[in-house]
CSV table of C-alpha atoms in Angstrom, one decimal:
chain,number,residue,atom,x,y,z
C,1,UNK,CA,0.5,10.3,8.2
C,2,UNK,CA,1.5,12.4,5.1
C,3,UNK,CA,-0.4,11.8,1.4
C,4,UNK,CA,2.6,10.0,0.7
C,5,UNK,CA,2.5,7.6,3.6
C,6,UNK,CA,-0.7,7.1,2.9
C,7,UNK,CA,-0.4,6.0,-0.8
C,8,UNK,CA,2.6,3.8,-0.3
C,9,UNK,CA,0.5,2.2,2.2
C,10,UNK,CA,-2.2,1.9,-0.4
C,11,UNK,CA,-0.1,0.6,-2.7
C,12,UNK,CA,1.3,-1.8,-0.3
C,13,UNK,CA,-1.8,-3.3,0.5
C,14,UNK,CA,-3.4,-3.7,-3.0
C,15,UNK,CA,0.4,-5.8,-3.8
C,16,UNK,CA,-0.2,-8.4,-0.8
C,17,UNK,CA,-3.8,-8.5,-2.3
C,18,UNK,CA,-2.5,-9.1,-5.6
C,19,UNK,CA,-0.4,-11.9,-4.2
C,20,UNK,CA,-3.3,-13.5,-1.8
C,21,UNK,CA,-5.8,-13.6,-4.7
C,22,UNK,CA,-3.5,-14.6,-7.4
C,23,UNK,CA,-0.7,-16.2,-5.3
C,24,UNK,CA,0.7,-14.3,-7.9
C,25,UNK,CA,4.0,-13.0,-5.9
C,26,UNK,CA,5.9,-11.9,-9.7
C,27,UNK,CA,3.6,-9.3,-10.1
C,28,UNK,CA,3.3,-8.2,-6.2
C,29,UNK,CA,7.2,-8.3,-6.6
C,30,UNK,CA,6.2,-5.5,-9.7
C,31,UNK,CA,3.9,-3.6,-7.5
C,32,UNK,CA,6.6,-3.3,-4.2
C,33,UNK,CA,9.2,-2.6,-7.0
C,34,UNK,CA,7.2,0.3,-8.6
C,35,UNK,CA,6.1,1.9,-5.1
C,36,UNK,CA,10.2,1.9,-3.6
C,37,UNK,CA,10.6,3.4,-6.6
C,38,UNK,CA,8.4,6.3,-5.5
C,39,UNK,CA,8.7,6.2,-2.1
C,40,UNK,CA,12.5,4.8,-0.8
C,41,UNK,CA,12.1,5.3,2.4
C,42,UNK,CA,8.8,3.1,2.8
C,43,UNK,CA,10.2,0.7,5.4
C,44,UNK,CA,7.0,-2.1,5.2
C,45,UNK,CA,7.6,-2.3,1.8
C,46,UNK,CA,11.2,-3.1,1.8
C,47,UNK,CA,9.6,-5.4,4.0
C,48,UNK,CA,7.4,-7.2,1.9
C,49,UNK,CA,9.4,-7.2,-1.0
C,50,UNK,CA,12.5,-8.8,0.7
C,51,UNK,CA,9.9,-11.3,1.6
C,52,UNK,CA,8.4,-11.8,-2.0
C,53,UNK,CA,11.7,-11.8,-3.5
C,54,UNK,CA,12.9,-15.0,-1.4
C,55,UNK,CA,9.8,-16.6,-1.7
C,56,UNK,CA,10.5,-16.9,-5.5
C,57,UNK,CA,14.0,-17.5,-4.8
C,58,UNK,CA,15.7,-14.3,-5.6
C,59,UNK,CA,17.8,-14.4,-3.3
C,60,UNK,CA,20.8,-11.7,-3.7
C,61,UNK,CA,17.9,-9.3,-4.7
C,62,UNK,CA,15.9,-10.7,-1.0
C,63,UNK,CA,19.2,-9.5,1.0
C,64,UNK,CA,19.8,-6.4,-1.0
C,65,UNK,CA,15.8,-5.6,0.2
C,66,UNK,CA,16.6,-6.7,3.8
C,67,UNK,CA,20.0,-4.7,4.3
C,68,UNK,CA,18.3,-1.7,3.0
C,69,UNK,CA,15.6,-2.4,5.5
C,70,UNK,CA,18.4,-2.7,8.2
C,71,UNK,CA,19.7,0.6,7.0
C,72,UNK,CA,16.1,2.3,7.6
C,73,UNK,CA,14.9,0.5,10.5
C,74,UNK,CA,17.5,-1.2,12.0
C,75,UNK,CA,15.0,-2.1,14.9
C,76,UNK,CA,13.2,-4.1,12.5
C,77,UNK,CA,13.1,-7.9,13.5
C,78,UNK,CA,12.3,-9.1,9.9
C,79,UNK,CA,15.6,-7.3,9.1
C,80,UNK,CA,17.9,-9.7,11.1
C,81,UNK,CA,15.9,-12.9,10.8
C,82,UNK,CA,15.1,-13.0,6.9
């Protein structure tokens, strides 16, 4: 795993943290937002923020997450089924 990898996942875990403690998805949403930012091709956070972003009802911005999730990992289940 390269530095990079290792950072996104980082920051990946310290949003779902930020959403478990808080059930504060806005600013998780922030956090995944900032880190695809940095790192595009980080395929469990487009994950986690197509999730986020239809769990506050965001809908067009949920399916723009999950397509480009389907473009990077089109073996990704969560892809087709969210």
């Amino acid at each position: 795993q390269s530095d990079i990898e290792k950072c996104s996942q980082q920051r990946l875990e310290m949003a779902i943290q930020s959403y478990i403690a808080r059930a504060d998805a806005t600013e998780a949403v922030a956090q995944l937002k900032s880190l695809l930012s940095d790192d595009p091709g980080f395929i469990a956070g487009w994950e986690s923020y197509g999730v986020l972003l239809g769990k506050l009802g965001r809908y067009e911005e949920a399916i723009e997450a999950m397509n480009r999730l389907l473009t990077l990992a089109p073996e990704q289940i969560t892809a087709h089924t969210n």
